[in-house]
Coordinates of C-alpha atoms in Angstrom, one line a residue:
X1 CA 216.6 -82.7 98.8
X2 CA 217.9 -82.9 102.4
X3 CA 221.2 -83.9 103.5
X4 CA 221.9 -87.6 105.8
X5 CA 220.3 -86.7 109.4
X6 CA 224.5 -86.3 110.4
X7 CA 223.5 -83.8 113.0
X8 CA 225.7 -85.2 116.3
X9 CA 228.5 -88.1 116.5
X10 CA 231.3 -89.6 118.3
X11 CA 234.8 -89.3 116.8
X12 CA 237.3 -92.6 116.9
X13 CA 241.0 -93.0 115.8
X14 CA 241.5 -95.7 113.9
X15 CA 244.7 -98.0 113.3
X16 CA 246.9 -97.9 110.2
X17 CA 245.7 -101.6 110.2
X18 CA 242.6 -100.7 108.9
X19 CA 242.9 -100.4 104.7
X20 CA 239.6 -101.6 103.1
X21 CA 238.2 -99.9 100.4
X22 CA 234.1 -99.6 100.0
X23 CA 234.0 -102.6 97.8
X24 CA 236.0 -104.7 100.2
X25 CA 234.1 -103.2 103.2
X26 CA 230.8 -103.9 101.3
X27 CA 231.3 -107.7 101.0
X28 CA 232.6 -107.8 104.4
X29 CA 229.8 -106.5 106.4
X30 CA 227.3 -108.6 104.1
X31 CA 228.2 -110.9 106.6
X32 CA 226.3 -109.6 108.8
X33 CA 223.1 -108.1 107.2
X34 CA 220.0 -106.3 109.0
X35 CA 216.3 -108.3 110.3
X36 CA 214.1 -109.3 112.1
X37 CA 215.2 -111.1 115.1
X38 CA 215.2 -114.5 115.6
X39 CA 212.2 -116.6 117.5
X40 CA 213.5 -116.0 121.3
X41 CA 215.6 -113.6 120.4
X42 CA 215.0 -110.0 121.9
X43 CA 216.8 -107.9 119.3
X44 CA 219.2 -108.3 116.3
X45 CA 221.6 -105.7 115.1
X46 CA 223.2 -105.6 111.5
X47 CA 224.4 -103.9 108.7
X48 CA 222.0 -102.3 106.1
X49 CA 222.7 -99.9 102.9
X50 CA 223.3 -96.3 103.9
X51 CA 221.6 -94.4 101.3
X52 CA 218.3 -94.3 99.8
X53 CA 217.7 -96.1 96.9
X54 CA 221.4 -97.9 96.9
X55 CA 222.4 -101.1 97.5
X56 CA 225.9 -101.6 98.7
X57 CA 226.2 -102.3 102.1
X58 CA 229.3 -99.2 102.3
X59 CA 229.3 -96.7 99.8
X60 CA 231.8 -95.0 98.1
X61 CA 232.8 -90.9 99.2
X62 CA 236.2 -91.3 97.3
X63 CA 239.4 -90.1 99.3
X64 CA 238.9 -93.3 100.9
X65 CA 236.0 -92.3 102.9
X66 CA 233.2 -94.8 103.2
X67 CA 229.9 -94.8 104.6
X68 CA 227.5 -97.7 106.4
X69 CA 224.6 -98.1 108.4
X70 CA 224.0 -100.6 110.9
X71 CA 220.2 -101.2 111.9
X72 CA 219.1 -102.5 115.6
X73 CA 215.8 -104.2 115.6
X74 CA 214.5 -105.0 119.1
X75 CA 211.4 -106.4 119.8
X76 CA 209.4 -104.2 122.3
X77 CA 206.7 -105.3 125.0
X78 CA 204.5 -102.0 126.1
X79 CA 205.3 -101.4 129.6
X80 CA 202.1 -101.0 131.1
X81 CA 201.6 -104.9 129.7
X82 CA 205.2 -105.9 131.2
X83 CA 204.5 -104.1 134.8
X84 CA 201.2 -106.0 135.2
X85 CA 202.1 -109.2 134.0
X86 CA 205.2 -109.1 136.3
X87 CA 203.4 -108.0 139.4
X88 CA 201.3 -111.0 139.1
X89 CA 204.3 -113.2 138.7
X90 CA 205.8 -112.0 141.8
X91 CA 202.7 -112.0 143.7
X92 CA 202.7 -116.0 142.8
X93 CA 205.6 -116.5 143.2
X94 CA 205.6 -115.1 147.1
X95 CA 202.4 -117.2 147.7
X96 CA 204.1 -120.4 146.6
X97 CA 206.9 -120.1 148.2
X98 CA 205.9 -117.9 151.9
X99 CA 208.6 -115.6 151.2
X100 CA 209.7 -112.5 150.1
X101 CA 211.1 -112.3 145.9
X102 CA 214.3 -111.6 146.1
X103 CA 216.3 -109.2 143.3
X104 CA 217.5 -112.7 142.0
X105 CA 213.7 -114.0 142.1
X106 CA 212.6 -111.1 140.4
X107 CA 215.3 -111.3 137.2
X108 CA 214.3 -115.1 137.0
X109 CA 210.7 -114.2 136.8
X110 CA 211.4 -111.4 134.3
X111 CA 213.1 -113.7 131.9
X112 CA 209.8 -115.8 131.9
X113 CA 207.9 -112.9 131.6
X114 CA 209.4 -112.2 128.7
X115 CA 209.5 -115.6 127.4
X116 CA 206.0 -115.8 127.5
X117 CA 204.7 -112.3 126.2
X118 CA 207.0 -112.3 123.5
X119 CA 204.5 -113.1 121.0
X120 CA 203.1 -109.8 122.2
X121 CA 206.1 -107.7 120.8
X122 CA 206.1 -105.7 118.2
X123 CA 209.5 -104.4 116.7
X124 CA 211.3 -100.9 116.7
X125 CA 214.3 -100.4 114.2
X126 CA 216.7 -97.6 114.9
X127 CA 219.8 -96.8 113.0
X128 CA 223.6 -95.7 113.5
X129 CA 225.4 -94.5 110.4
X130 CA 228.9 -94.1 110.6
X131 CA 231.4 -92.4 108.1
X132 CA 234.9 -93.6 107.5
X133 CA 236.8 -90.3 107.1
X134 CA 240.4 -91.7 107.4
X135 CA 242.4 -91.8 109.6
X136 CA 238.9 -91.3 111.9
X137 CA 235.3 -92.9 111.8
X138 CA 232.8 -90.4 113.0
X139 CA 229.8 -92.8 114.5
X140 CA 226.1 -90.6 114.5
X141 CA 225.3 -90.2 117.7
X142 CA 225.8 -88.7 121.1
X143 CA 225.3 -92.0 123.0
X144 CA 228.9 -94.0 123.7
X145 CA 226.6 -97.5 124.0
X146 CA 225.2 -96.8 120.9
X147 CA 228.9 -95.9 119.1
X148 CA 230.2 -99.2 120.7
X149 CA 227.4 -100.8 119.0
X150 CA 228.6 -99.8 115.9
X151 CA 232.1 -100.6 116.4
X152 CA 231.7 -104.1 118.2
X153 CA 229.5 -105.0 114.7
X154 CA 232.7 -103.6 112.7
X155 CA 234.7 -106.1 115.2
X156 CA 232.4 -109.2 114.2
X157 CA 233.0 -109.0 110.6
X158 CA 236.2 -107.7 110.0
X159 CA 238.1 -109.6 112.7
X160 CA 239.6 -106.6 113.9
X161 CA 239.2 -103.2 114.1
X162 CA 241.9 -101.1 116.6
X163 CA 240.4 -97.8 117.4
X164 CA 240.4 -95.0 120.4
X165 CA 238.3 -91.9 121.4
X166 CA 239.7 -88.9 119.8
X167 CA 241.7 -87.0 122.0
X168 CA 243.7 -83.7 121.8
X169 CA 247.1 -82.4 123.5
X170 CA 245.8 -79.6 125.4
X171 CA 242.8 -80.5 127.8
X172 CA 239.2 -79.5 125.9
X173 CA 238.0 -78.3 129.6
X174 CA 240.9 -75.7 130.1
X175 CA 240.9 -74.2 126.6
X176 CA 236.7 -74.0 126.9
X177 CA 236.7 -72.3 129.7
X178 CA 240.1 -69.9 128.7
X179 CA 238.3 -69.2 124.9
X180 CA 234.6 -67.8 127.0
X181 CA 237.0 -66.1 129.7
X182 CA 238.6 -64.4 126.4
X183 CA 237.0 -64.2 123.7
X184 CA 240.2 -63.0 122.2
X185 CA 241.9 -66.4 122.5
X186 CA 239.2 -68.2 120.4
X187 CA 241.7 -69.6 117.4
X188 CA 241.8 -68.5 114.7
X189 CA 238.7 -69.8 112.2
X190 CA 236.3 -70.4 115.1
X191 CA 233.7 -67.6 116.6
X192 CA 232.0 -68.7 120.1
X193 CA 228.3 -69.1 119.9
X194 CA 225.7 -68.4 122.5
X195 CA 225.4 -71.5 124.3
X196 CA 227.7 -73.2 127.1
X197 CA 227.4 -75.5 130.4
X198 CA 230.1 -74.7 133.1
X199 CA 230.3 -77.3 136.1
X200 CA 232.4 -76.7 139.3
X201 CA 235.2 -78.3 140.4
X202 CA 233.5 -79.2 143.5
X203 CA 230.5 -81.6 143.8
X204 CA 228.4 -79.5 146.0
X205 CA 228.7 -76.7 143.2
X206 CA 226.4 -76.1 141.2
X207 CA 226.2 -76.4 137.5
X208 CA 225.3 -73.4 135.4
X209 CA 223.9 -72.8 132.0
X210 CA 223.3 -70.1 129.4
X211 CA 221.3 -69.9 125.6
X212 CA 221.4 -67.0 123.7
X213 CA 223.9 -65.4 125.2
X214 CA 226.5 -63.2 123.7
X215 CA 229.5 -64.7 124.6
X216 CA 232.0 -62.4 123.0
X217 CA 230.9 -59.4 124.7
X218 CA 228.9 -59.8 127.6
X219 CA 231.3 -58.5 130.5
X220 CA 229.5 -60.1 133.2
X221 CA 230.3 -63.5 131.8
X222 CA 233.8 -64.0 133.5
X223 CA 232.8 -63.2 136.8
X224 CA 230.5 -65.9 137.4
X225 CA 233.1 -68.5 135.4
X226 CA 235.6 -68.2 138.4
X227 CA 238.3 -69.9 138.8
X228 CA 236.0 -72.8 140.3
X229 CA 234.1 -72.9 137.1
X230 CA 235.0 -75.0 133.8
X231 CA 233.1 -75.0 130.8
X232 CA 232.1 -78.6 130.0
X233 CA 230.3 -77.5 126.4
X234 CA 230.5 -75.2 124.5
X235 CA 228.5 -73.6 120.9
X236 CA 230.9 -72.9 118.4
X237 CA 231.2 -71.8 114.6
X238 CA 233.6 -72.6 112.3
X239 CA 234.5 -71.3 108.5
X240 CA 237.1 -73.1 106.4
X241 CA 239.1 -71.3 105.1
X242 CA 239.2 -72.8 102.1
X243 CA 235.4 -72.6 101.1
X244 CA 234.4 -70.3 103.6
X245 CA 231.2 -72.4 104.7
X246 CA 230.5 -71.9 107.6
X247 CA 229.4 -74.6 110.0
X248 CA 227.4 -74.3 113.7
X249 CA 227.6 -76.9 116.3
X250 CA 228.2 -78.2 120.3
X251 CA 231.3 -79.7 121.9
X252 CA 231.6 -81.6 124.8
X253 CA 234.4 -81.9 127.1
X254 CA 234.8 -85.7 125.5
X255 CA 235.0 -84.1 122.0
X256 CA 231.6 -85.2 121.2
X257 CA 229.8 -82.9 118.6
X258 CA 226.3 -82.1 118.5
X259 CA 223.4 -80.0 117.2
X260 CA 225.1 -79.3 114.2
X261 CA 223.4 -76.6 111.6
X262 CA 225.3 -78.0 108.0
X263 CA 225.4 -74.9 105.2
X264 CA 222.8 -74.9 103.1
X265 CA 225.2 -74.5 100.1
X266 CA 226.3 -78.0 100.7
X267 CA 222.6 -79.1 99.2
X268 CA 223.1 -76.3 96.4
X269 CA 226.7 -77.8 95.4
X270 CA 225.0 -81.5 95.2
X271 CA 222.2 -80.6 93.2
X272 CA 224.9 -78.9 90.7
X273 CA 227.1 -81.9 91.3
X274 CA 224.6 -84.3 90.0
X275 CA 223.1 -81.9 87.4
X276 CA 219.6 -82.1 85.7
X277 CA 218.2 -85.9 85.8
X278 CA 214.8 -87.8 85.0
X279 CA 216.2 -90.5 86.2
X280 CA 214.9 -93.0 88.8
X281 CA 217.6 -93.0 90.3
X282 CA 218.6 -89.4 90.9
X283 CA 217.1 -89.8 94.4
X284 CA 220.5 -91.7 95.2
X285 CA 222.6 -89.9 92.8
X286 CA 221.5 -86.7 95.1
X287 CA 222.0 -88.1 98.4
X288 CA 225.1 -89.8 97.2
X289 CA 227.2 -86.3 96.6
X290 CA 225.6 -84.8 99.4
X291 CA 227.5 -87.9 101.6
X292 CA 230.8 -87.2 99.8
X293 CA 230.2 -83.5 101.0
X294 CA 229.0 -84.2 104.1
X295 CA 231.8 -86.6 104.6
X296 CA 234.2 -84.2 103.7
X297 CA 232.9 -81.2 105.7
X298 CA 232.5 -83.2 108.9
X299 CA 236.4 -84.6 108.2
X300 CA 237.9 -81.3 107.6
X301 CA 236.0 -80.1 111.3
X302 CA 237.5 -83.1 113.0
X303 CA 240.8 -81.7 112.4
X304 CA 240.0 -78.0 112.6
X305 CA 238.8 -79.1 115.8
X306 CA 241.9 -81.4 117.0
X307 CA 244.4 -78.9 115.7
X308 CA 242.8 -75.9 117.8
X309 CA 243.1 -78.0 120.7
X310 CA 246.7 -78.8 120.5
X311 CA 246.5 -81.6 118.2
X312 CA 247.4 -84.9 119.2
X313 CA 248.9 -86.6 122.0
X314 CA 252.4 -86.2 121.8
X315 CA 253.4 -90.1 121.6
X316 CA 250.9 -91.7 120.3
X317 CA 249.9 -92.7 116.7
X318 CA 249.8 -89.8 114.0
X319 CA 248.6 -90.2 110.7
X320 CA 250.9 -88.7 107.9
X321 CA 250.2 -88.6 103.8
X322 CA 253.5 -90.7 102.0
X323 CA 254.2 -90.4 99.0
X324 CA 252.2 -93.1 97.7
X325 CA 248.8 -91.5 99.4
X326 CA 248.8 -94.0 101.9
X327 CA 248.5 -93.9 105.7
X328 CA 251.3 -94.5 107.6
X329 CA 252.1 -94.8 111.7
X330 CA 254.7 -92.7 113.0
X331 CA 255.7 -92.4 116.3
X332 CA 257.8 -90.2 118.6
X333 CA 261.4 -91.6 118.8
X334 CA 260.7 -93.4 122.0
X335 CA 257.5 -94.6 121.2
X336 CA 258.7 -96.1 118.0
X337 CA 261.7 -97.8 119.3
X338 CA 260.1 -99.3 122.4
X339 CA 256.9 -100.3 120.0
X340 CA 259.5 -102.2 117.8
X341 CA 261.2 -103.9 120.4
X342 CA 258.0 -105.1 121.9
X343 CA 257.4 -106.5 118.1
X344 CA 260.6 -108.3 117.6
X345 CA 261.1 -109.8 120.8
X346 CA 259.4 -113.1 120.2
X347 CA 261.8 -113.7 116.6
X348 CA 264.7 -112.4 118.5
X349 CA 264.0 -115.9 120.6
X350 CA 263.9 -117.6 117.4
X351 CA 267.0 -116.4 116.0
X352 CA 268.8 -116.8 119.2
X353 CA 271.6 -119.3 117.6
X354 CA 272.7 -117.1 114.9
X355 CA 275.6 -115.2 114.7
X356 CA 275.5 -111.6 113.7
X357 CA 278.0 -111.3 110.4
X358 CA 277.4 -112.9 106.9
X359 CA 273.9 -114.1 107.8
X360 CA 275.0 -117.7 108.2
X361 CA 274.8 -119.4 111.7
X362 CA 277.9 -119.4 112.7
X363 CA 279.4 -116.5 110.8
X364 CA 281.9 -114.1 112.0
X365 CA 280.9 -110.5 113.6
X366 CA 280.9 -107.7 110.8
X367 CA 280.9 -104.1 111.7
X368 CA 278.1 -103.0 109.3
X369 CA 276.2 -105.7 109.9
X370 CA 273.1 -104.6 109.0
X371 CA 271.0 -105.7 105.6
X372 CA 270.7 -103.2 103.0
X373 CA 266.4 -103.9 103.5
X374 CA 267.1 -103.4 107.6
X375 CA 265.5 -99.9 107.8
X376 CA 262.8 -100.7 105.5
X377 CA 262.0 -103.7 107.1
X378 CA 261.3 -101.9 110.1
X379 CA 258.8 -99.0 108.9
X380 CA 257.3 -102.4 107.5
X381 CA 256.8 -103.6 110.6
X382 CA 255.8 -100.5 112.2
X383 CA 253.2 -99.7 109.6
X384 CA 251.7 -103.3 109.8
X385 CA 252.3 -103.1 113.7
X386 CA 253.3 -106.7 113.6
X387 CA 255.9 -108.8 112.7
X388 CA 257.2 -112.0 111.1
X389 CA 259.3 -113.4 108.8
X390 CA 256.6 -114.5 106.8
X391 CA 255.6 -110.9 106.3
X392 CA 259.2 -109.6 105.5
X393 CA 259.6 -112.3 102.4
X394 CA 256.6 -111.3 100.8
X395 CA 256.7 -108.1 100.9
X396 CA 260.6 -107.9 99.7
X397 CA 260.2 -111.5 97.6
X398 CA 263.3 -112.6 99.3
X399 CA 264.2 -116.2 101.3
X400 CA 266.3 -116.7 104.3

């Protein structure tokens, strides 16, 4: 058995908005299933089941993570075939017309081109899978166009998915460069590896590079990382704490992890997992609870990761556990108030003839004049970040 190729990916934070479940998600991103591309078309991008031998479009990795795949397939015209054929067209198209192509010429003739040797195509599928590990999505690869893929698809079908790059308080580049500097300042859980890429802070300097190098004792190391150097990635390790696996992998100065080596124990604890089977479908049943491990592994590294940078942005949207096990937005003080205002302006338009007292128009000014439901109306709005009366009467089953 061998765990999901979940070797590199790009790390999102995603909105409180977002609450499917697997079986929801499932139904939703049938909408938009994986083939061939259509007569004309030049590729086609959709969603298709994640696992070997399974067929729901998002599987189940309980906790609320999820996983799904979406599939590219783009038809493919060998270049040697495209080169000529265009050369030709251009040539024509100079000796018709006694002139030069221009860049504009040349895209017009290329859409013919294409047009006409499509026939000629043949069709390459690549894949994206992408792991729901609340409140991020970790996307499988190291390529931002390829990640935007992925969440533009999510866009189509859902309607709406409010995401952002994973970020951290203190600035990846400094605390790189301070943790190779000094080794001693590595925190706590994480051991530097032997590979890094430093660039300077000047154009004209140049960048420099090292592999199997000893990081946490060579004493030459700091001398060439002056104080015009910053690392821009950097090999790490990290054991949790709580399993102590250990797991091996390259971060960028974006966040972006790579080259990760998974423990082997991970395969060992899915085989136990499952237990001893004859059954046709133990090939799913096996790579099924290796994805829940996976899943959880590469969540719990996200947030080793974030915390040892600082954490979040101070300000922006934080992702707490209530009592209920559900994600819920909270803000800084002024984030929250101006967020809310922003919200209620429109129905403070709307309500602009009422009077402030009994809740009547025209009723006379109260001191406490605020309704027993005010403040949970208003972590109801901030959760949902919108609001409208609509929303506030079903969720209270209350009228005006």
């Amino acid at each position: 058995m061998k765990l999901l190729p979940f070797k590199a990916f790009l790390t999102y934070h995603v909105s409180p908005v977002f609450q499917f479940d697997a079986a929801t998600m499932h139904h939703v991103l049938s909408v938009l299933p994986a083939g061939d591309p259509a007569p004309g078309q030049m590729a086609r991008s959709g969603f298709t089941t994640p696992l070997p031998g399974g067929e729901r479009l998002a599987e189940d990795l309980t906790c609320g993570r999820m996983i799904f795949t979406l599939q590219t397939a783009e038809r493919v015209i060998p270049g040697k075939t495209l080169r000529e054929t265009m050369d030709k067209a251009v040539r024509k198209f100079e000796d018709n017309n006694q002139r030069a192509a221009t860049a504009k010429d040349k895209q017009m003739i290329k859409v013919e081109v294409l047009q006409r040797l499509m026939p000629q195509a043949f069709i390459v599928r690549s894949e994206v899978v992408a792991m729901f590990c609340p409140p991020y999505i970790l996307v499988g690869t190291t390529s931002v166009k390829k990640a935007e893929l992925m969440l533009a698809a999510l866009r189509k079908v859902i309607g709406s998915f409010p995401c952002i790059p994973l970020s951290s308080t203190d600035i990846p580049l400094n605390e790189f460069t301070a943790w190779v500097k000094n080794p001693t300042e590595t925190p706590a859980g994480f051991e530097l590896g032997d590979t890094f890429t430093a660039k300077g802070r000047l154009d004209t300097t140049p960048t420099i590079s090292g592999k199997k190098i000893d990081l946490e004792s060579d004493e030459t190391l700091s001398d060439y990382l002056s104080d015009s150097y910053l690392v821009t990635n950097l090999q790490l390790e990290w054991t949790d704490p709580e399993n102590n696996m250990s797991v091996q992998f390259s971060v960028n100065e974006t966040l972006g992890i790579k080259s990760v080596v998974w423990p082997d124990a991970l395969i060992d604890q899915a085989q136990d997992d499952v237990g001893e089977t004859d059954d046709d479908a133990s090939g799913y049943l096996l790579a099924h609870a290796g994805a829940i491990l996976l899943a959880d592994r590469a969540g719990a590294l996200v947030v080793a990761l974030r915390d040892a940078l600082g954490g979040t942005n101070e300000g922006t949207e934080l992702w707490v556990k209530s009592e209920a096990e559900k994600p819920v937005l909270e803000t800084d003080e002024a984030t929250r108030e101006k967020l809310l205002q922003e919200i209620l302006k429109d129905a403070a338009e709307s309500l602009k003839d009422w009077k402030v007292g009994d809740g009547q128009p025209g009723g006379e000014e109260s001191e406490d004049w605020r309704d027993p439901l005010y403040e949970q109306a208003v972590n109801l709005v901030i959760e949902k970040q919108k609001g409208s009366i609509s929303l506030v009467q079903r969720e209270f089953r209350i009228g005006y």
